[in-house]
Each structure stands twice: as structure tokens, then as C-alpha cells.
PDB file of C-alpha atoms and ligand atoms in Angstrom:
ATOM      1  CA  MET A 298      61.680 -48.515 141.821  1.00 96.00           C
ATOM      2  CA  ILE A 299      64.749 -50.725 142.001  1.00 98.00           C
ATOM      3  CA  LYS A 300      66.958 -49.725 144.946  1.00 98.00           C
ATOM      4  CA  VAL A 301      70.662 -49.613 144.054  1.00 98.00           C
ATOM      5  CA  GLY A 302      73.769 -49.428 146.230  1.00 98.00           C
ATOM      6  CA  VAL A 303      77.208 -48.636 144.815  1.00 98.00           C
ATOM      7  CA  LEU A 304      80.501 -49.951 146.212  1.00 98.00           C
ATOM      8  CA  GLY A 305      83.502 -47.838 145.231  1.00 98.00           C
ATOM      9  CA  ALA A 306      81.149 -44.866 144.966  1.00 98.00           C
ATOM     10  CA  ASN A 307      83.919 -42.252 145.115  1.00 98.00           C
ATOM     11  CA  GLY A 308      85.954 -43.786 142.295  1.00 98.00           C
ATOM     12  CA  ARG A 309      86.007 -43.027 138.574  1.00 98.00           C
ATOM     13  CA  MET A 310      83.420 -45.661 137.681  1.00 98.00           C
ATOM     14  CA  GLY A 311      81.525 -45.655 140.971  1.00 98.00           C
ATOM     15  CA  SER A 312      80.846 -41.914 140.836  1.00 98.00           C
ATOM     16  CA  GLU A 313      79.768 -42.148 137.185  1.00 98.00           C
ATOM     17  CA  ALA A 314      77.470 -45.057 138.091  1.00 98.00           C
ATOM     18  CA  CYS A 315      75.949 -43.120 141.015  1.00 98.00           C
ATOM     19  CA  GLY A 316      75.142 -40.254 138.642  1.00 98.00           C
ATOM     20  CA  ALA A 317      73.618 -42.580 136.073  1.00 98.00           C
ATOM     21  CA  VAL A 318      71.440 -44.306 138.684  1.00 98.00           C
ATOM     22  CA  GLU A 319      70.299 -40.956 140.064  1.00 98.00           C
ATOM     23  CA  GLY A 320      69.322 -39.898 136.554  1.00 98.00           C
ATOM     24  CA  ALA A 321      67.204 -42.991 135.896  1.00 98.00           C
ATOM     25  CA  ASP A 322      63.450 -42.752 136.582  1.00 98.00           C
ATOM     26  CA  ASP A 323      63.095 -46.415 137.587  1.00 98.00           C
ATOM     27  CA  LEU A 324      66.169 -46.676 139.864  1.00 98.00           C
ATOM     28  CA  GLU A 325      66.830 -45.186 143.293  1.00 98.00           C
ATOM     29  CA  LEU A 326      70.340 -44.732 144.702  1.00 98.00           C
ATOM     30  CA  VAL A 327      70.053 -45.798 148.354  1.00 98.00           C
ATOM     31  CA  ALA A 328      73.705 -46.321 149.364  1.00 98.00           C
ATOM     32  CA  ARG A 329      77.100 -44.954 148.335  1.00 98.00           C
ATOM     33  CA  VAL A 330      79.881 -46.944 149.972  1.00 98.00           C
ATOM     34  CA  ASP A 331      83.623 -46.456 149.621  1.00 98.00           C
ATOM     35  CA  VAL A 332      86.734 -47.284 151.669  1.00 98.00           C
ATOM     36  CA  GLY A 333      86.072 -46.817 155.384  1.00 94.00           C
ATOM     37  CA  ASP A 334      82.264 -46.800 155.044  1.00 97.00           C
ATOM     38  CA  ASP A 335      80.048 -49.415 156.687  1.00 97.00           C
ATOM     39  CA  ARG A 336      78.727 -51.938 154.156  1.00 98.00           C
ATOM     40  CA  GLU A 337      75.586 -52.332 156.308  1.00 98.00           C
ATOM     41  CA  ALA A 338      74.103 -49.379 154.375  1.00 98.00           C
ATOM     42  CA  LEU A 339      73.925 -51.690 151.351  1.00 98.00           C
ATOM     43  CA  ARG A 340      71.231 -53.820 153.013  1.00 98.00           C
ATOM     44  CA  ALA A 341      68.700 -51.146 151.965  1.00 98.00           C
ATOM     45  CA  ALA A 342      69.390 -52.010 148.316  1.00 98.00           C
ATOM     46  CA  ASP A 343      67.906 -54.600 145.972  1.00 98.00           C
ATOM     47  CA  VAL A 344      71.009 -54.529 143.759  1.00 98.00           C
ATOM     48  CA  VAL A 345      74.628 -53.687 144.624  1.00 98.00           C
ATOM     49  CA  VAL A 346      77.063 -52.560 141.932  1.00 98.00           C
ATOM     50  CA  ASP A 347      80.777 -53.094 142.659  1.00 98.00           C
ATOM     51  CA  PHE A 348      83.426 -50.871 141.086  1.00 98.00           C
ATOM     52  CA  THR A 349      86.214 -51.146 143.654  1.00 98.00           C
ATOM     53  CA  HIS A 350      89.551 -52.872 143.187  1.00 98.00           C
ATOM     54  CA  PRO A 351      90.688 -56.352 142.139  1.00 98.00           C
ATOM     55  CA  SER A 352      91.994 -56.899 145.685  1.00 97.00           C
ATOM     56  CA  ALA A 353      88.659 -55.932 147.279  1.00 98.00           C
ATOM     57  CA  VAL A 354      86.048 -57.441 145.026  1.00 98.00           C
ATOM     58  CA  ALA A 355      86.110 -61.001 146.398  1.00 98.00           C
ATOM     59  CA  ASP A 356      85.349 -59.909 149.967  1.00 98.00           C
ATOM     60  CA  ASN A 357      82.637 -57.516 148.790  1.00 98.00           C
ATOM     61  CA  LEU A 358      81.040 -60.139 146.591  1.00 98.00           C
ATOM     62  CA  ARG A 359      80.949 -62.743 149.373  1.00 98.00           C
ATOM     63  CA  TRP A 360      79.434 -60.166 151.751  1.00 98.00           C
ATOM     64  CA  CYS A 361      76.714 -59.111 149.280  1.00 98.00           C
ATOM     65  CA  VAL A 362      75.845 -62.696 148.349  1.00 98.00           C
ATOM     66  CA  ASP A 363      75.592 -63.724 151.991  1.00 97.00           C
ATOM     67  CA  ALA A 364      73.359 -60.676 152.582  1.00 97.00           C
ATOM     68  CA  GLY A 365      70.986 -62.013 149.901  1.00 97.00           C
ATOM     69  CA  LEU A 366      71.477 -59.045 147.564  1.00 98.00           C
ATOM     70  CA  HIS A 367      71.563 -59.151 143.790  1.00 98.00           C
ATOM     71  CA  VAL A 368      75.034 -58.104 142.641  1.00 98.00           C
ATOM     72  CA  VAL A 369      76.429 -56.499 139.509  1.00 98.00           C
ATOM     73  CA  VAL A 370      80.226 -56.819 139.470  1.00 98.00           C
ATOM     74  CA  GLY A 371      82.119 -54.439 137.212  1.00 98.00           C
ATOM     75  CA  THR A 372      85.432 -54.750 139.009  1.00 98.00           C
ATOM     76  CA  SER A 373      88.085 -56.709 137.157  1.00 98.00           C
ATOM     77  CA  GLY A 374      90.035 -59.631 138.571  1.00 94.00           C
ATOM     78  CA  VAL A 375      87.216 -62.073 139.326  1.00 96.00           C
ATOM     79  CA  GLY A 376      88.771 -65.452 138.548  1.00 95.00           C
ATOM     80  CA  GLN A 377      87.242 -68.866 137.947  1.00 95.00           C
ATOM     81  CA  ASP A 378      87.748 -70.031 141.555  1.00 97.00           C
ATOM     82  CA  LEU A 379      85.719 -67.117 142.903  1.00 97.00           C
ATOM     83  CA  LEU A 380      83.024 -67.626 140.273  1.00 97.00           C
ATOM     84  CA  ASP A 381      82.703 -71.281 141.294  1.00 97.00           C
ATOM     85  CA  GLU A 382      82.574 -70.373 144.981  1.00 97.00           C
ATOM     86  CA  VAL A 383      79.915 -67.702 144.446  1.00 97.00           C
ATOM     87  CA  ARG A 384      77.769 -70.051 142.372  1.00 96.00           C
ATOM     88  CA  GLY A 385      77.699 -72.408 145.331  1.00 95.00           C
ATOM     89  CA  ARG A 386      76.777 -69.655 147.835  1.00 96.00           C
ATOM     90  CA  LEU A 387      73.805 -68.197 145.945  1.00 97.00           C
ATOM     91  CA  GLN A 388      70.334 -68.377 147.420  1.00 95.00           C
ATOM     92  CA  PRO A 389      67.391 -69.421 145.186  1.00 96.00           C
ATOM     93  CA  GLY A 390      66.359 -66.521 142.958  1.00 97.00           C
ATOM     94  CA  GLN A 391      69.477 -64.491 143.682  1.00 98.00           C
ATOM     95  CA  GLY A 392      71.336 -63.082 140.690  1.00 98.00           C
ATOM     96  CA  VAL A 393      75.008 -62.181 140.252  1.00 98.00           C
ATOM     97  CA  LEU A 394      76.208 -60.604 137.017  1.00 98.00           C
ATOM     98  CA  VAL A 395      79.965 -60.404 136.497  1.00 98.00           C
ATOM     99  CA  VAL A 396      80.536 -58.054 133.578  1.00 98.00           C
ATOM    100  CA  PRO A 397      84.086 -57.632 132.240  1.00 98.00           C
ATOM    101  CA  ASN A 398      82.972 -54.696 130.102  1.00 98.00           C
ATOM    102  CA  PHE A 399      79.660 -52.803 130.045  1.00 98.00           C
ATOM    103  CA  GLY A 400      80.306 -51.126 126.684  1.00 98.00           C
ATOM    104  CA  ILE A 401      78.045 -52.457 123.938  1.00 98.00           C
ATOM    105  CA  GLY A 402      80.883 -52.194 121.433  1.00 98.00           C
ATOM    106  CA  ALA A 403      83.180 -54.125 123.742  1.00 98.00           C
ATOM    107  CA  VAL A 404      80.583 -56.873 124.160  1.00 98.00           C
ATOM    108  CA  LEU A 405      80.278 -57.106 120.378  1.00 98.00           C
ATOM    109  CA  MET A 406      84.074 -57.015 119.971  1.00 98.00           C
ATOM    110  CA  MET A 407      84.389 -60.092 122.186  1.00 98.00           C
ATOM    111  CA  ARG A 408      81.682 -61.949 120.272  1.00 98.00           C
ATOM    112  CA  PHE A 409      83.089 -61.026 116.869  1.00 98.00           C
ATOM    113  CA  ALA A 410      86.557 -62.081 118.008  1.00 98.00           C
ATOM    114  CA  ALA A 411      85.236 -65.482 119.077  1.00 98.00           C
ATOM    115  CA  GLN A 412      83.406 -65.851 115.752  1.00 98.00           C
ATOM    116  CA  ALA A 413      86.497 -64.928 113.738  1.00 98.00           C
ATOM    117  CA  ALA A 414      89.019 -66.942 115.761  1.00 98.00           C
ATOM    118  CA  ARG A 415      88.683 -70.251 113.904  1.00 97.00           C
ATOM    119  CA  PHE A 416      89.306 -68.680 110.487  1.00 98.00           C
ATOM    120  CA  PHE A 417      92.816 -67.353 111.256  1.00 98.00           C
ATOM    121  CA  ASP A 418      96.143 -68.988 112.092  1.00 98.00           C
ATOM    122  CA  SER A 419      97.210 -66.220 114.489  1.00 98.00           C
ATOM    123  CA  VAL A 420      95.374 -64.100 117.018  1.00 98.00           C
ATOM    124  CA  GLU A 421      96.726 -61.670 119.609  1.00 98.00           C
ATOM    125  CA  VAL A 422      95.016 -59.165 121.924  1.00 98.00           C
ATOM    126  CA  ILE A 423      96.328 -55.667 122.670  1.00 98.00           C
ATOM    127  CA  GLU A 424      94.583 -53.738 125.447  1.00 98.00           C
ATOM    128  CA  LEU A 425      95.350 -50.051 126.025  1.00 98.00           C
ATOM    129  CA  HIS A 426      94.295 -48.153 129.153  1.00 98.00           C
ATOM    130  CA  HIS A 427      94.805 -45.051 131.255  1.00 98.00           C
ATOM    131  CA  PRO A 428      97.881 -45.274 133.504  1.00 98.00           C
ATOM    132  CA  ARG A 429      95.878 -45.283 136.765  1.00 98.00           C
ATOM    133  CA  LYS A 430      94.605 -48.786 136.074  1.00 98.00           C
ATOM    134  CA  ALA A 431      95.703 -51.244 138.784  1.00 97.00           C
ATOM    135  CA  ASP A 432      95.627 -54.544 136.929  1.00 98.00           C
ATOM    136  CA  ALA A 433      97.059 -56.034 133.764  1.00 98.00           C
ATOM    137  CA  PRO A 434      95.903 -57.616 131.609  1.00 98.00           C
ATOM    138  CA  SER A 435      92.473 -56.002 131.779  1.00 98.00           C
ATOM    139  CA  GLY A 436      89.397 -58.028 132.603  1.00 98.00           C
ATOM    140  CA  THR A 437      88.167 -57.425 129.075  1.00 98.00           C
ATOM    141  CA  ALA A 438      91.378 -58.734 127.511  1.00 98.00           C
ATOM    142  CA  THR A 439      91.303 -61.776 129.770  1.00 98.00           C
ATOM    143  CA  ARG A 440      87.703 -62.541 128.838  1.00 98.00           C
ATOM    144  CA  THR A 441      88.433 -61.932 125.146  1.00 98.00           C
ATOM    145  CA  ALA A 442      91.350 -64.340 125.217  1.00 98.00           C
ATOM    146  CA  GLN A 443      89.249 -66.939 127.029  1.00 98.00           C
ATOM    147  CA  VAL A 444      86.422 -66.862 124.476  1.00 98.00           C
ATOM    148  CA  ILE A 445      88.900 -66.881 121.585  1.00 98.00           C
ATOM    149  CA  ALA A 446      90.738 -69.851 123.089  1.00 98.00           C
ATOM    150  CA  ALA A 447      87.478 -71.739 123.605  1.00 98.00           C
ATOM    151  CA  ALA A 448      86.430 -71.118 119.990  1.00 98.00           C
ATOM    152  CA  ARG A 449      89.820 -72.249 118.668  1.00 98.00           C
ATOM    153  CA  ALA A 450      89.800 -75.381 120.829  1.00 98.00           C
ATOM    154  CA  GLU A 451      86.310 -76.244 119.589  1.00 97.00           C
ATOM    155  CA  ALA A 452      87.600 -75.890 116.015  1.00 97.00           C
ATOM    156  CA  GLY A 453      90.592 -78.116 116.788  1.00 97.00           C
ATOM    157  CA  LEU A 454      93.127 -75.292 116.411  1.00 97.00           C
ATOM    158  CA  GLY A 455      96.296 -75.056 118.468  1.00 92.00           C
ATOM    159  CA  SER A 456      98.501 -72.062 119.149  1.00 93.00           C
ATOM    160  CA  GLY A 457      99.463 -69.670 116.367  1.00 95.00           C
ATOM    161  CA  PRO A 458     102.760 -69.890 114.495  1.00 97.00           C
ATOM    162  CA  ASP A 459     105.656 -68.277 116.389  1.00 97.00           C
ATOM    163  CA  ALA A 460     109.363 -69.009 115.944  1.00 98.00           C
ATOM    164  CA  THR A 461     110.437 -67.018 119.031  1.00 97.00           C
ATOM    165  CA  THR A 462     112.966 -68.945 121.113  1.00 97.00           C
ATOM    166  CA  HIS A 463     114.755 -66.028 122.792  1.00 97.00           C
ATOM    167  CA  ASP A 464     112.653 -63.457 124.710  1.00 97.00           C
ATOM    168  CA  PRO A 465     114.517 -62.641 127.949  1.00 97.00           C
ATOM    169  CA  ASP A 466     112.426 -59.551 128.743  1.00 96.00           C
ATOM    170  CA  GLY A 467     109.007 -60.909 127.866  1.00 95.00           C
ATOM    171  CA  ALA A 468     108.546 -58.774 124.762  1.00 97.00           C
ATOM    172  CA  ARG A 469     106.039 -61.268 123.396  1.00 97.00           C
ATOM    173  CA  GLY A 470     103.693 -60.380 126.248  1.00 96.00           C
ATOM    174  CA  ALA A 471     101.595 -62.512 128.552  1.00 97.00           C
ATOM    175  CA  THR A 472      99.444 -65.437 127.517  1.00 97.00           C
ATOM    176  CA  VAL A 473      95.878 -66.141 128.648  1.00 98.00           C
ATOM    177  CA  ASP A 474      94.681 -69.648 127.774  1.00 97.00           C
ATOM    178  CA  GLY A 475      97.480 -69.706 125.193  1.00 97.00           C
ATOM    179  CA  ILE A 476      96.467 -66.433 123.527  1.00 98.00           C
ATOM    180  CA  PRO A 477      99.144 -63.670 123.563  1.00 98.00           C
ATOM    181  CA  VAL A 478      97.924 -60.567 125.386  1.00 98.00           C
ATOM    182  CA  HIS A 479      99.749 -57.219 125.475  1.00 98.00           C
ATOM    183  CA  ALA A 480      98.975 -54.326 127.835  1.00 98.00           C
ATOM    184  CA  VAL A 481      99.695 -50.638 127.134  1.00 98.00           C
ATOM    185  CA  ARG A 482      99.325 -47.935 129.819  1.00 98.00           C
ATOM    186  CA  MET A 483      99.343 -44.400 128.482  1.00 98.00           C
ATOM    187  CA  ALA A 484      98.286 -40.930 129.591  1.00 98.00           C
ATOM    188  CA  GLY A 485      95.348 -39.661 127.565  1.00 98.00           C
ATOM    189  CA  LEU A 486      93.737 -43.065 127.075  1.00 98.00           C
ATOM    190  CA  VAL A 487      90.543 -44.357 128.697  1.00 98.00           C
ATOM    191  CA  ALA A 488      89.874 -48.002 127.671  1.00 98.00           C
ATOM    192  CA  HIS A 489      90.696 -49.508 124.286  1.00 98.00           C
ATOM    193  CA  GLN A 490      91.366 -52.911 122.781  1.00 98.00           C
ATOM    194  CA  GLU A 491      92.428 -54.431 119.493  1.00 98.00           C
ATOM    195  CA  VAL A 492      92.092 -58.053 118.492  1.00 98.00           C
ATOM    196  CA  LEU A 493      94.538 -58.832 115.683  1.00 98.00           C
ATOM    197  CA  LEU A 494      93.903 -61.895 113.549  1.00 98.00           C
ATOM    198  CA  GLY A 495      96.098 -63.067 110.700  1.00 98.00           C
ATOM    199  CA  THR A 496      96.349 -65.800 108.137  1.00 98.00           C
ATOM    200  CA  GLU A 497      98.043 -66.279 104.777  1.00 97.00           C
ATOM    201  CA  GLY A 498      97.928 -62.976 102.887  1.00 98.00           C
ATOM    202  CA  GLU A 499      95.493 -61.118 105.128  1.00 98.00           C
ATOM    203  CA  THR A 500      94.966 -59.641 108.550  1.00 98.00           C
ATOM    204  CA  PHE A 501      91.752 -58.646 110.283  1.00 98.00           C
ATOM    205  CA  THR A 502      91.626 -56.146 113.145  1.00 98.00           C
ATOM    206  CA  ILE A 503      88.713 -55.610 115.522  1.00 98.00           C
ATOM    207  CA  ARG A 504      89.083 -52.451 117.600  1.00 98.00           C
ATOM    208  CA  HIS A 505      86.956 -50.939 120.338  1.00 98.00           C
ATOM    209  CA  ASP A 506      87.452 -47.557 122.017  1.00 98.00           C
ATOM    210  CA  SER A 507      85.743 -46.279 125.143  1.00 98.00           C
ATOM    211  CA  LEU A 508      86.412 -42.559 124.875  1.00 98.00           C
ATOM    212  CA  HIS A 509      84.581 -41.672 128.105  1.00 98.00           C
ATOM    213  CA  ARG A 510      83.256 -43.655 131.088  1.00 98.00           C
ATOM    214  CA  SER A 511      79.729 -42.640 130.050  1.00 98.00           C
ATOM    215  CA  SER A 512      80.130 -45.418 127.440  1.00 98.00           C
ATOM    216  CA  PHE A 513      79.701 -47.984 130.216  1.00 98.00           C
ATOM    217  CA  MET A 514      76.556 -46.505 131.758  1.00 98.00           C
ATOM    218  CA  PRO A 515      73.807 -47.931 129.503  1.00 98.00           C
ATOM    219  CA  GLY A 516      75.222 -51.380 130.289  1.00 98.00           C
ATOM    220  CA  VAL A 517      75.400 -50.645 134.021  1.00 98.00           C
ATOM    221  CA  LEU A 518      71.775 -49.487 134.101  1.00 98.00           C
ATOM    222  CA  LEU A 519      70.653 -52.482 132.040  1.00 98.00           C
ATOM    223  CA  ALA A 520      72.412 -54.803 134.481  1.00 98.00           C
ATOM    224  CA  CYS A 521      70.746 -53.125 137.488  1.00 98.00           C
ATOM    225  CA  ARG A 522      67.338 -53.473 135.835  1.00 98.00           C
ATOM    226  CA  LYS A 523      67.746 -57.082 134.690  1.00 98.00           C
ATOM    227  CA  VAL A 524      69.885 -58.848 137.296  1.00 98.00           C
ATOM    228  CA  ALA A 525      66.858 -60.067 139.265  1.00 98.00           C
ATOM    229  CA  GLU A 526      65.483 -61.669 136.078  1.00 97.00           C
ATOM    230  CA  HIS A 527      68.689 -63.704 135.724  1.00 97.00           C
ATOM    231  CA  PRO A 528      68.984 -65.830 138.856  1.00 98.00           C
ATOM    232  CA  GLY A 529      72.274 -67.641 139.286  1.00 98.00           C
ATOM    233  CA  LEU A 530      75.674 -66.536 138.083  1.00 98.00           C
ATOM    234  CA  THR A 531      75.987 -64.865 134.683  1.00 98.00           C
ATOM    235  CA  VAL A 532      79.246 -63.699 133.096  1.00 97.00           C
ATOM    236  CA  GLY A 533      79.025 -60.909 130.529  1.00 97.00           C
ATOM    237  CA  LEU A 534      76.135 -58.813 129.265  1.00 98.00           C
ATOM    238  CA  ASP A 535      75.407 -61.082 126.305  1.00 97.00           C
ATOM    239  CA  ALA A 536      72.370 -62.797 127.813  1.00 96.00           C
ATOM    240  CA  LEU A 537      70.821 -59.438 128.744  1.00 97.00           C
ATOM    241  CA  LEU A 538      71.260 -58.201 125.177  1.00 97.00           C
ATOM    242  CA  ASP A 539      69.645 -61.354 123.709  1.00 93.00           C
ATOM    243  CA  LEU A 540      72.963 -62.294 122.076  1.00 94.00           C
ATOM    244  CA  ASP A 541      73.018 -65.846 123.534  1.00 84.00           C
TER     245      ASP A 541
HETATM  246  N1  LIG B  38      83.255 -53.663 133.748  1.00 63.02           N
HETATM  247  C1  LIG B  38      83.508 -52.499 133.169  1.00 63.02           C
HETATM  248  O1  LIG B  38      82.916 -52.135 132.132  1.00 63.02           O
HETATM  249  C2  LIG B  38      84.514 -51.590 133.799  1.00 63.02           C
HETATM  250  C3  LIG B  38      85.239 -52.035 134.860  1.00 63.02           C
HETATM  251  N2  LIG B  38      86.158 -51.233 135.460  1.00 63.02           N
HETATM  252  C4  LIG B  38      86.814 -51.788 136.626  1.00 63.02           C
HETATM  253  O2  LIG B  38      86.251 -51.205 137.784  1.00 63.02           O
HETATM  254  C5  LIG B  38      87.214 -51.182 138.827  1.00 63.02           C
HETATM  255  C6  LIG B  38      87.298 -49.767 139.383  1.00 63.02           C
HETATM  256  O3  LIG B  38      87.838 -48.927 138.385  1.00 63.02           O
HETATM  257  P1  LIG B  38      87.943 -47.347 138.638  1.00 63.02           P
HETATM  258  O4  LIG B  38      86.612 -46.790 138.985  1.00 63.02           O
HETATM  259  O5  LIG B  38      88.671 -46.812 137.464  1.00 63.02           O
HETATM  260  O6  LIG B  38      88.893 -47.315 139.918  1.00 63.02           O
HETATM  261  P2  LIG B  38      89.042 -46.156 141.021  1.00 63.02           P
HETATM  262  O7  LIG B  38      90.315 -46.424 141.731  1.00 63.02           O
HETATM  263  O8  LIG B  38      88.810 -44.836 140.394  1.00 63.02           O
HETATM  264  O9  LIG B  38      87.803 -46.413 141.998  1.00 63.02           O
HETATM  265  C7  LIG B  38      87.721 -47.465 142.905  1.00 63.02           C
HETATM  266  C8  LIG B  38      87.107 -46.931 144.174  1.00 63.02           C
HETATM  267  O10 LIG B  38      86.827 -48.019 145.038  1.00 63.02           O
HETATM  268  C9  LIG B  38      87.350 -47.709 146.303  1.00 63.02           C
HETATM  269  N3  LIG B  38      87.593 -48.951 147.031  1.00 63.02           N
HETATM  270  C10 LIG B  38      88.709 -49.717 147.032  1.00 63.02           C
HETATM  271  N4  LIG B  38      88.519 -50.779 147.840  1.00 63.02           N
HETATM  272  C11 LIG B  38      87.259 -50.674 148.340  1.00 63.02           C
HETATM  273  C12 LIG B  38      86.498 -51.459 149.244  1.00 63.02           C
HETATM  274  N5  LIG B  38      86.980 -52.558 149.790  1.00 63.02           N
HETATM  275  N6  LIG B  38      85.238 -51.044 149.544  1.00 63.02           N
HETATM  276  C13 LIG B  38      84.744 -49.912 149.009  1.00 63.02           C
HETATM  277  N7  LIG B  38      85.427 -49.131 148.162  1.00 63.02           N
HETATM  278  C14 LIG B  38      86.658 -49.512 147.829  1.00 63.02           C
HETATM  279  C15 LIG B  38      88.577 -46.895 146.018  1.00 63.02           C
HETATM  280  O11 LIG B  38      89.019 -46.178 147.144  1.00 63.02           O
HETATM  281  P3  LIG B  38      90.611 -45.783 147.250  1.00 63.02           P
HETATM  282  O12 LIG B  38      90.895 -44.952 146.051  1.00 63.02           O
HETATM  283  O13 LIG B  38      90.710 -45.041 148.551  1.00 63.02           O
HETATM  284  O14 LIG B  38      91.348 -47.085 147.250  1.00 63.02           O
HETATM  285  C16 LIG B  38      88.032 -45.975 144.927  1.00 63.02           C
HETATM  286  O15 LIG B  38      87.284 -44.899 145.454  1.00 63.02           O
HETATM  287  C17 LIG B  38      88.514 -51.695 138.220  1.00 63.02           C
HETATM  288  O16 LIG B  38      88.651 -53.074 138.499  1.00 63.02           O
HETATM  289  C18 LIG B  38      88.291 -51.497 136.731  1.00 63.02           C
HETATM  290  O17 LIG B  38      89.030 -52.384 135.956  1.00 63.02           O
HETATM  291  C19 LIG B  38      86.401 -49.981 135.016  1.00 63.02           C
HETATM  292  C20 LIG B  38      85.735 -49.482 133.923  1.00 63.02           C
HETATM  293  C21 LIG B  38      84.724 -50.255 133.229  1.00 63.02           C
HETATM  294  O1  LIG B  39      90.119 -50.059 134.510  1.00 63.02           O
HETATM  295  C1  LIG B  39      89.462 -49.683 133.508  1.00 63.02           C
HETATM  296  O2  LIG B  39      89.445 -48.524 133.134  1.00 63.02           O
HETATM  297  C2  LIG B  39      88.675 -50.679 132.787  1.00 63.02           C
HETATM  298  N1  LIG B  39      88.569 -51.872 133.291  1.00 63.02           N
HETATM  299  C3  LIG B  39      87.840 -52.955 132.736  1.00 63.02           C
HETATM  300  C4  LIG B  39      88.784 -54.082 132.374  1.00 63.02           C
HETATM  301  O3  LIG B  39      89.695 -54.382 133.153  1.00 63.02           O
HETATM  302  O4  LIG B  39      88.590 -54.686 131.310  1.00 63.02           O
HETATM  303  C5  LIG B  39      86.920 -52.545 131.618  1.00 63.02           C
HETATM  304  C6  LIG B  39      87.463 -51.465 130.749  1.00 63.02           C
HETATM  305  O5  LIG B  39      88.497 -52.003 129.986  1.00 63.02           O
HETATM  306  C7  LIG B  39      87.947 -50.286 131.566  1.00 63.02           C
END
């Protein structure tokens, strides 16, 4: 049995993850920790899953790494500086998985977007989420833009054509690594994203929809099962799905 602790256990994702772990024959839920609870309970775990808040994840991650625990980070907002710091703090054999999106379709969307990026002049990302989401752009949109930008740079492509010179209210959205990213917050939504690509005479749209948080659970369970087999720092589920 792999012993699992969940940080953010009372939240939307944390509670769903606790239920999924409890329903798995090979995993045991040994700690549910939320705001105000003592993290010491997590020391009983082999693997800690974090679904807290972008403002809390760095402190949690440092604590878990220093406690020698394997960590699966689902919380968004883990930037490159924190990734570099964590890599340097890891003990031999310790694994940390930082997963922007546990949905299999979302993982494939990011890969397909990276594959397609060099064939089109323009590419923009639109992420759409429930209105209780704290951060924008989403971790998934950020990661998508990063892999698209890397693929375009490798192909020698610059930014897409855009004649905009006057945009006082930021209607063209944010940019991540030079890729335009737009965030929608709307009642009724869960988690959705479109990658729009365009070139002369054609457009190509890749869309993923998480219609329920259960969509993330196979990926969460896979990460709990496999994190110990992936020592070091790993970003994304790709390596666990044999996509790399
Ligand atoms: N990787 C993926 O596939 C997915 C990632 N996410 C990400 O997961 C994160 C959580 O999302 P969601 O579940 O919707 O958010 P919620 O607000 O529903 O849940 C977060 C929970 O964590 C608690 N919390 C906040 N800070 C701490 C802390 N320091 N220690 C312990 N618990 C804490 C919150 O308590 P309180 O409410 O009192 O602040 C709350 O109970 C977000 O960053 C989101 O983007 C979401 C879906 C999928
Ligand atoms: O807050 C959410 O809901 C989600 N957060 C993650 C993100 O920021 O990308 C993953 C998914 O989009 C749902």
C-alpha cells in the first residue's frame, strides 16, 4: 500500500482526491490537511498531494521536500524559480511531480499544440474556468504557452502577425513567453481551454473540456502510484504516460 496525504483536503480538488485515494485498492489515505491543521500528520505518508492555493504551494512544497516525502503538486502557480530551488533541495531518490493538468485530454492538448505550433503563423490560447478560480492565466494555459513558444523558437519562428498599436484596456490579453493568452471566468464552467492556430486560408482549433473534477482523478492516482519511480523533479504527466 502506498500511503497518501492530501493538502487542501477540504477544497474542491482535495476532497475529490481524498475520495479517489480512498477508493483505490493500492493506496491508503493517511492524512487530510487543510488550513489550520498541523502538517506533521503528513509525515505518516509516502506521497503528499497538494491542491491548495497559488499563495500557499511554495511553503508546502518546501516543507514536504525537507521532510523527505514524495510530492505530487496539482496547485497552479509554481514558477521556474521555485522549480529550480526544489530541484536543488531534493534528497537522492526523492520524487516531485508538478502537474499543471491531470486530465489525459489536457495533457494531449498541450502536446498536440506544441506539435502544431511550427506549422501556423498565429497561435493564441483561451482558457475558460469557473469563477471561483484564484489565478489567471491558469497553470495549464501557462504551460501550454511555454511549450508552444519553445516549439516555435526551435523552428525559428517569431511572434504572430498583429497590427495592434492601440489597446488601452488590454483587450489583446496577456502574453506568456510571447504567446497571447486570454482568460474567461464564467458561472457554469469547470475547466476548459482552446488553442487557436491560424495561417493563410485555414485555422486549426484544439479544445479540451473538463466537465467534472472526476476527469482529473485517473491522473492524480497515476501520479501517486508512480512518483517514487521518477526521482528528481518532473513537470507534467507526459513521462508517466510514456509520451516522452
Ligand atoms: N493540476 C490540475 O489538474 C488541477 C489543478 N487545480 C489547482 O488546484 C488548486 C486548488 O484548486 P481548488 O481545489 O479548486 O481550490 P479550493 O479553494 O476549492 O481548495 C483549496 C483548499 O486548500 C485550502 N488551503 C489553502 N491554503 C492552504 C494551506 N496553506 N494549507 C492547507 N490547505 C490550504 C483551502 O482552504 P480555504 O478555502 O480556507 O482557503 C481550500 O480548502 C488551484 O491552484 C487550482 O488551479 C485545480 C484543478 C485541477
Ligand atoms: O482551478 C482550476 O479549476 C484548475 N486549475 C488548473 C490550472 O490552473 O490549469 C487545472 C485546470 O485548468 C483546473
